């Protein structure tokens, strides 16, 4: 019989215990911060109707190309969710009795048949927070503060870049971009930091834009004053979107300055976020040291999605942020050594011919709330201590016949080498 060549599906991976401990710690920190900010938990299905995920309020043409689709036995067209945003918008659309503002968080698997690179996979975990029912930029400020708190607790230094889609599309309208070409041009501008100015201008030229439009965009991209709000004042008199976007950005900046985080949050007038869903402020989170080039979190305002799904013109003020668990794990793995101490084992009990008595001590400690691993495979002491070192278990309890006779057990600190004797009554 031919031996099977076991391998993971491309773009997926297993996480062995050492890695999974770190990932669960990241998840725990994220969840604790989300709850601290008053967010309520939510869970949505991985499997959805294709029609829902492919709606114009979904991820846009680029993501739809990466969507995994399938049919069930009833020949219904289904798809795996590619993010947590549209499933959330569906929940709000289906539950009109939800009290506003509504703040929710969800942590779950999503799937995209896209290119694979550092920290980017085809099956990955997103950690999302969304706020519905707040018109003010205070919602964006709250989510940006939340992001800074998260990465501070994860001991990662980050910078948040932000922009406004109204400002950007308004500027492109002033430059003469037609409506039907707007999304494509936005997608091209979104590549600016990745491919550089020359490549962006070259790609824009291939879109059939006039030479005057290309010239104006090039001027916009290269003007040294374009990171100042004052640069956009004259344009705000020419275009309503520019005026609205600029006012929203000024409101957001007033919050960031008051909170004294404006140095960590940087205005980037070319940040585009290619998704068509966004209607206002957008932002992306980057590692300050650029050890990973791609963003490790992102989000923005999408006021039209919920009303669109309901089938009305009603606007639901909605803003969200998403953290990529896998890319955060990659960042932490590259910035630190292995885990310092195993958080899933408080005590590792090694019996030396004292299986029953050791099990009694394990039961005693578990009832006190400790996490206890009991060595069941009769490892010799040296091998068991080697296991404890490899798995970063700090406290080992050794129970031999002498300990039982003297009604005690020995705790060894594997990090310092210190030993402590603890009294314990094995028999009444």
XYZ file of N, CA, C and O in Angstrom, residues 269-400:
528
model
N -2.890 61.046 2.955
C -3.918 61.395 1.975
C -4.064 60.390 0.833
O -5.021 60.461 0.068
N -3.119 59.428 0.721
C -3.169 58.452 -0.372
C -3.656 57.084 0.105
O -3.800 56.170 -0.702
N -3.867 56.939 1.403
C -4.398 55.680 1.907
C -5.778 55.487 1.290
O -6.660 56.338 1.435
N -5.974 54.362 0.597
C -7.201 54.206 -0.181
C -8.090 53.077 0.327
O -9.303 53.174 0.259
N -7.499 52.018 0.853
C -8.276 50.842 1.244
C -9.200 50.467 0.096
O -10.277 51.010 -0.057
N -8.779 49.526 -0.722
C -9.462 49.215 -1.972
C -10.906 48.778 -1.876
O -11.621 48.782 -2.864
N -11.390 48.374 -0.702
C -12.749 47.861 -0.604
C -13.778 48.953 -0.916
O -13.732 50.047 -0.372
N -14.736 48.600 -1.765
C -15.754 49.566 -2.200
C -16.734 49.920 -1.080
O -17.469 50.900 -1.174
N -16.753 49.129 -0.041
C -17.733 49.300 1.037
C -17.553 50.607 1.804
O -18.500 51.158 2.348
N -16.323 51.150 1.839
C -16.039 52.276 2.731
C -16.601 53.596 2.206
O -16.544 53.888 1.014
N -17.135 54.401 3.132
C -17.791 55.661 2.768
C -17.170 56.886 3.434
O -17.488 58.012 3.060
N -16.328 56.710 4.432
C -15.777 57.852 5.168
C -14.354 57.605 5.619
O -13.481 57.245 4.830
N -14.111 57.799 6.909
C -12.772 57.620 7.468
C -12.304 56.178 7.294
O -13.067 55.228 7.487
N -11.046 56.006 6.920
C -10.428 54.680 6.785
C -9.084 54.716 7.495
O -8.495 55.788 7.671
N -8.592 53.564 7.929
C -7.303 53.531 8.617
C -6.663 52.152 8.515
O -7.337 51.138 8.336
N -5.354 52.139 8.590
C -4.572 50.898 8.607
C -3.494 51.018 9.682
O -2.971 52.111 9.921
N -3.182 49.875 10.302
C -2.208 49.839 11.402
C -0.947 49.133 10.914
O -1.032 48.023 10.374
N 0.197 49.772 11.113
C 1.471 49.214 10.670
C 2.447 49.112 11.835
O 2.415 49.946 12.755
N 3.305 48.098 11.793
C 4.396 48.020 12.768
C 5.345 49.187 12.521
O 5.740 49.443 11.381
N 5.719 49.898 13.583
C 6.587 51.065 13.449
C 7.953 50.682 12.884
O 8.538 51.430 12.098
N 8.453 49.496 13.246
C 9.779 49.080 12.768
C 9.740 48.470 11.364
O 10.786 48.110 10.811
N 8.523 48.329 10.791
C 8.360 47.817 9.423
C 8.936 46.410 9.236
O 9.291 46.022 8.119
N 9.044 45.634 10.334
C 9.526 44.255 10.197
C 8.556 43.424 9.365
O 8.938 42.424 8.752
N 7.292 43.826 9.378
C 6.298 43.293 8.434
C 5.742 44.496 7.691
O 5.304 45.472 8.301
N 5.789 44.454 6.362
C 5.401 45.618 5.561
C 3.891 45.802 5.497
O 3.392 46.931 5.459
N 3.154 44.700 5.427
C 1.701 44.807 5.285
C 1.063 45.237 6.608
O 1.677 45.143 7.675
N -0.165 45.700 6.538
C -0.855 46.165 7.748
C -1.194 44.995 8.652
O -1.384 43.863 8.191
N -1.272 45.252 9.962
C -1.640 44.202 10.913
C -3.011 44.494 11.533
O -3.428 43.838 12.483
N -3.695 45.468 10.958
C -5.048 45.805 11.373
C -5.559 46.908 10.469
O -4.760 47.667 9.895
N -6.868 46.997 10.311
C -7.416 48.024 9.417
C -8.912 48.171 9.656
O -9.530 47.355 10.339
N -9.475 49.211 9.067
C -10.911 49.403 9.210
C -11.377 50.695 8.600
O -10.650 51.355 7.852
N -12.612 51.058 8.929
C -13.158 52.291 8.402
C -14.663 52.366 8.559
O -15.298 51.469 9.133
N -15.216 53.442 8.031
C -16.661 53.692 8.128
C -17.345 53.186 6.859
O -16.889 53.446 5.756
N -18.465 52.470 7.065
C -19.239 51.955 5.923
C -20.733 52.133 6.212
O -21.426 51.239 6.643
N -21.231 53.322 5.940
C -22.589 53.701 6.342
C -23.698 53.130 5.456
O -24.873 53.174 5.834
N -23.354 52.604 4.279
C -24.397 52.180 3.338
C -24.686 50.682 3.331
O -25.679 50.250 2.744
N -23.821 49.883 3.984
C -23.935 48.426 3.843
C -25.218 47.859 4.448
O -25.920 47.076 3.806
N -25.553 48.237 5.672
C -26.707 47.640 6.348
C -28.004 48.035 5.649
O -28.855 47.186 5.348
N -28.153 49.333 5.349
C -29.333 49.786 4.628
C -29.445 49.124 3.270
O -30.543 48.754 2.820
N -28.303 48.927 2.607
C -28.297 48.255 1.305
C -28.775 46.821 1.401
O -29.526 46.340 0.548
N -28.343 46.125 2.459
C -28.765 44.738 2.640
C -30.250 44.642 2.969
O -30.926 43.692 2.580
N -30.774 45.630 3.699
C -32.200 45.652 4.029
C -33.023 45.958 2.779
O -34.172 45.547 2.647
N -32.387 46.663 1.825
C -33.102 47.016 0.606
C -33.741 48.380 0.680
O -34.707 48.678 -0.027
N -33.210 49.247 1.568
C -33.737 50.602 1.690
C -32.605 51.585 1.464
O -31.440 51.222 1.377
N -32.948 52.837 1.365
C -31.935 53.888 1.241
C -31.503 54.414 2.609
O -30.759 55.379 2.696
N -32.028 53.762 3.681
C -31.717 54.202 5.035
C -30.226 54.033 5.318
O -29.620 53.014 4.985
N -29.637 55.036 5.934
C -28.212 54.983 6.273
C -28.044 54.571 7.733
O -28.692 55.122 8.617
N -27.191 53.557 7.944
C -26.859 53.125 9.301
C -25.400 53.496 9.542
O -24.500 52.910 8.932
N -25.179 54.474 10.401
C -23.808 54.894 10.697
C -23.036 53.719 11.306
O -23.350 53.272 12.403
N -22.051 53.227 10.571
C -21.333 52.021 10.999
C -19.842 52.200 10.775
O -19.414 52.636 9.705
N -19.069 51.858 11.787
C -17.614 51.931 11.666
C -17.019 50.689 12.326
O -17.535 50.209 13.337
N -15.961 50.148 11.712
C -15.389 48.911 12.249
C -13.880 48.883 12.154
O -13.264 49.685 11.446
N -13.309 47.931 12.879
C -11.860 47.709 12.836
C -11.617 46.213 12.900
O -12.374 45.471 13.534
N -10.585 45.753 12.201
C -10.278 44.334 12.141
C -8.803 44.103 12.435
O -7.940 44.795 11.880
N -8.526 43.154 13.312
C -7.153 42.763 13.649
C -6.906 41.356 13.099
O -7.717 40.460 13.320
N -5.792 41.168 12.397
C -5.448 39.844 11.877
C -4.637 39.063 12.900
O -3.474 39.386 13.151
N -5.244 38.043 13.493
C -4.559 37.258 14.532
C -3.277 36.623 13.993
O -2.242 36.619 14.658
N -3.333 36.111 12.768
C -2.183 35.385 12.224
C -0.995 36.307 11.959
O 0.143 35.965 12.243
N -1.271 37.504 11.424
C -0.166 38.425 11.146
C 0.380 39.016 12.448
O 1.586 39.271 12.574
N -0.480 39.199 13.458
C 0.002 39.653 14.772
C 0.892 38.581 15.394
O 1.957 38.879 15.958
N 0.474 37.320 15.265
C 1.298 36.210 15.768
C 2.662 36.208 15.081
O 3.706 36.050 15.734
N 2.670 36.399 13.766
C 3.933 36.438 13.019
C 4.814 37.577 13.522
O 6.024 37.419 13.688
N 4.195 38.732 13.789
C 4.951 39.891 14.285
C 5.571 39.607 15.645
O 6.728 39.944 15.907
N 4.789 38.978 16.532
C 5.290 38.675 17.871
C 6.375 37.607 17.812
O 7.396 37.690 18.493
N 6.186 36.633 16.943
C 7.171 35.558 16.810
C 8.504 36.087 16.305
O 9.564 35.632 16.720
N 8.456 37.084 15.403
C 9.703 37.629 14.866
C 10.356 38.647 15.798
O 11.538 38.930 15.685
N 9.574 39.199 16.741
C 10.128 40.238 17.623
C 10.539 39.700 18.988
O 11.170 40.386 19.769
N 10.153 38.474 19.294
C 10.500 37.900 20.596
C 11.041 36.486 20.428
O 10.911 35.878 19.370
N 11.639 36.000 21.479
C 12.064 34.603 21.487
C 10.865 33.745 21.858
O 9.735 34.192 21.858
N 11.107 32.491 22.164
C 10.018 31.602 22.536
C 9.327 32.120 23.796
O 9.839 32.967 24.499
N 8.149 31.533 24.070
C 7.384 31.982 25.239
C 8.226 31.874 26.505
O 9.007 30.945 26.668
N 8.056 32.825 27.408
C 8.859 32.871 28.625
C 8.409 31.824 29.634
O 9.212 31.235 30.340
N 7.109 31.643 29.737
C 6.588 30.685 30.708
C 5.263 30.136 30.198
O 4.426 30.866 29.688
N 5.098 28.827 30.300
C 3.877 28.177 29.826
C 2.682 28.611 30.674
O 2.614 28.285 31.857
N 1.720 29.332 30.097
C 0.592 29.818 30.890
C -0.490 28.770 31.113
O -1.462 29.019 31.813
N -0.321 27.595 30.490
C -1.366 26.579 30.578
C -1.069 25.482 31.597
O -1.863 24.570 31.775
N 0.086 25.563 32.237
C 0.419 24.580 33.282
C 1.008 25.318 34.480
O 2.052 25.968 34.365
N 0.323 25.235 35.627
C 0.874 25.808 36.865
C 1.833 24.833 37.532
O 2.886 25.237 38.037
N 1.445 23.551 37.542
C 2.277 22.507 38.166
C 2.315 21.274 37.269
O 1.299 20.860 36.723
N 3.505 20.699 37.155
C 3.701 19.446 36.436
C 4.145 18.413 37.473
O 5.212 18.555 38.080
N 3.311 17.418 37.712
C 3.583 16.431 38.771
C 4.263 15.203 38.183
O 3.756 14.586 37.234
N 5.419 14.846 38.781
C 6.182 13.674 38.336
C 6.148 12.621 39.442
O 6.749 12.803 40.510
N 5.441 11.493 39.245
C 5.440 10.425 40.242
C 6.659 9.512 40.067
O 7.004 9.150 38.945
N 7.281 9.181 41.158
C 8.394 8.216 41.133
C 7.927 6.964 41.875
O 8.179 6.782 43.061
N 7.159 6.134 41.156
C 6.575 4.930 41.771
C 5.434 5.248 42.717
O 5.106 4.446 43.587
N 4.844 6.441 42.582
C 3.774 6.863 43.504
C 2.573 7.391 42.709
O 2.051 8.470 42.981
N 2.109 6.589 41.731
C 1.062 7.057 40.822
C -0.215 7.478 41.558
O -0.783 8.538 41.290
N -0.676 6.645 42.479
C -1.941 6.941 43.165
C -1.813 8.180 44.048
O -2.690 9.055 44.045
N -0.739 8.251 44.809
C -0.536 9.404 45.700
C -0.366 10.702 44.892
O -0.872 11.759 45.271
N 0.348 10.600 43.745
C 0.550 11.782 42.894
C -0.766 12.250 42.283
O -1.017 13.456 42.147
N -1.608 11.279 41.934
C -2.923 11.632 41.380
C -3.770 12.350 42.428
O -4.520 13.274 42.120
N -3.586 11.938 43.693
C -4.293 12.570 44.806
C -3.876 14.041 44.946
O -4.714 14.933 45.126
N -2.568 14.309 44.829
C -2.061 15.678 44.916
C -2.557 16.512 43.725
O -2.953 17.673 43.887
N -2.569 15.889 42.535
C -3.068 16.587 41.344
C -4.523 17.008 41.550
O -4.908 18.149 41.244
N -5.325 16.091 42.071
C -6.741 16.377 42.316
C -6.905 17.501 43.348
O -7.732 18.398 43.196
N -6.060 17.461 44.394
C -6.082 18.467 45.456
C -5.777 19.862 44.890
O -6.472 20.838 45.194
N -4.760 19.958 44.039
C -4.354 21.253 43.474
C -5.387 21.771 42.459
O -5.659 22.967 42.389
N -5.961 20.850 41.680
C -6.976 21.262 40.692
C -8.207 21.843 41.386
O -8.811 22.794 40.897
N -8.570 21.266 42.539
C -9.722 21.779 43.277
C -9.458 23.187 43.811
O -10.393 23.945 44.074
N -8.180 23.530 43.952
C -7.823 24.886 44.380
C -7.738 25.859 43.205
O -7.480 27.043 43.406
N -7.995 25.351 42.000
C -8.023 26.220 40.818
C -6.746 26.229 39.999
O -6.650 26.975 39.028
N -5.764 25.404 40.357
C -4.516 25.372 39.595
C -4.646 24.485 38.356
O -5.411 23.519 38.340
N -3.856 24.812 37.332
C -3.795 23.990 36.119
C -2.656 22.989 36.323
O -1.495 23.382 36.474
N -2.991 21.722 36.317
C -2.022 20.686 36.686
C -1.892 19.648 35.580
O -2.892 19.128 35.077
N -0.654 19.368 35.187
C -0.383 18.256 34.277
C 0.246 17.120 35.088
O 1.205 17.342 35.835
N -0.319 15.939 34.922
C 0.137 14.760 35.676
C 0.852 13.826 34.705
O 0.296 13.453 33.666
N 2.094 13.487 34.987
C 2.882 12.624 34.116
C 2.378 11.182 34.219
O 2.531 10.533 35.245
N 1.773 10.690 33.139
C 1.158 9.359 33.163
C 1.980 8.284 32.452
O 1.595 7.123 32.447
N 3.098 8.655 31.833
C 3.811 7.678 30.998
C 5.052 7.092 31.662
O 5.916 6.525 30.989
N 5.150 7.221 32.976
C 6.263 6.613 33.733
C 7.643 7.068 33.232
O 8.586 6.273 33.200
N 7.752 8.316 32.828
C 9.060 8.839 32.423
C 10.014 8.833 33.614
O 9.613 9.052 34.752
N 11.291 8.575 33.322
C 12.298 8.709 34.361
C 12.434 10.184 34.704
O 12.116 11.053 33.893
N 12.951 10.481 35.898
C 13.003 11.856 36.379
C 13.723 12.776 35.400
O 13.243 13.878 35.095
N 14.851 12.329 34.878
C 15.632 13.170 33.961
C 14.845 13.535 32.711
O 14.856 14.692 32.270
N 14.161 12.562 32.141
C 13.361 12.797 30.930
C 12.187 13.730 31.218
O 11.825 14.577 30.404
N 11.573 13.543 32.393
C 10.423 14.380 32.761
C 10.866 15.828 32.958
O 10.181 16.760 32.527
N 12.019 16.028 33.608
C 12.534 17.390 33.807
C 12.919 18.028 32.469
O 12.749 19.237 32.268
N 13.408 17.210 31.544
C 13.748 17.688 30.203
C 12.486 18.181 29.476
O 12.495 19.222 28.822
N 11.401 17.426 29.640
C 10.105 17.828 29.059
C 9.657 19.168 29.640
O 9.200 20.061 28.907
N 9.789 19.319 30.974
C 9.386 20.562 31.628
C 10.177 21.750 31.082
O 9.612 22.825 30.839
N 11.464 21.555 30.873
C 12.300 22.633 30.329
C 11.886 23.009 28.911
O 11.778 24.180 28.569
N 11.654 21.999 28.081
C 11.288 22.235 26.689
C 9.961 22.977 26.584
O 9.777 23.835 25.726
N 9.026 22.629 27.462
C 7.682 23.207 27.391
C 7.524 24.438 28.279
O 6.426 24.949 28.455
N 8.655 24.917 28.837
C 8.674 26.141 29.647
C 7.715 26.061 30.853
O 7.066 27.038 31.198
N 7.625 24.867 31.446
C 6.818 24.701 32.661
C 7.692 25.091 33.846
O 8.750 24.501 34.063
N 7.249 26.066 34.602
C 8.120 26.602 35.654
C 8.172 25.719 36.895
O 9.249 25.471 37.438
N 7.007 25.248 37.369
C 6.980 24.535 38.652
C 6.697 23.049 38.467
O 5.685 22.663 37.871
N 7.626 22.243 38.968
C 7.523 20.783 38.892
C 7.400 20.235 40.307
O 8.126 20.657 41.218
N 6.462 19.314 40.487
C 6.300 18.650 41.792
C 6.780 17.209 41.658
O 6.286 16.459 40.810
N 7.738 16.863 42.486
C 8.305 15.508 42.455
C 7.821 14.752 43.688
O 7.978 15.221 44.827
N 7.210 13.590 43.453
C 6.672 12.791 44.567
C 7.229 11.374 44.488
O 6.881 10.594 43.595
N 8.149 11.072 45.423
C 8.698 9.727 45.540
C 8.208 9.075 46.827
O 7.394 9.642 47.572
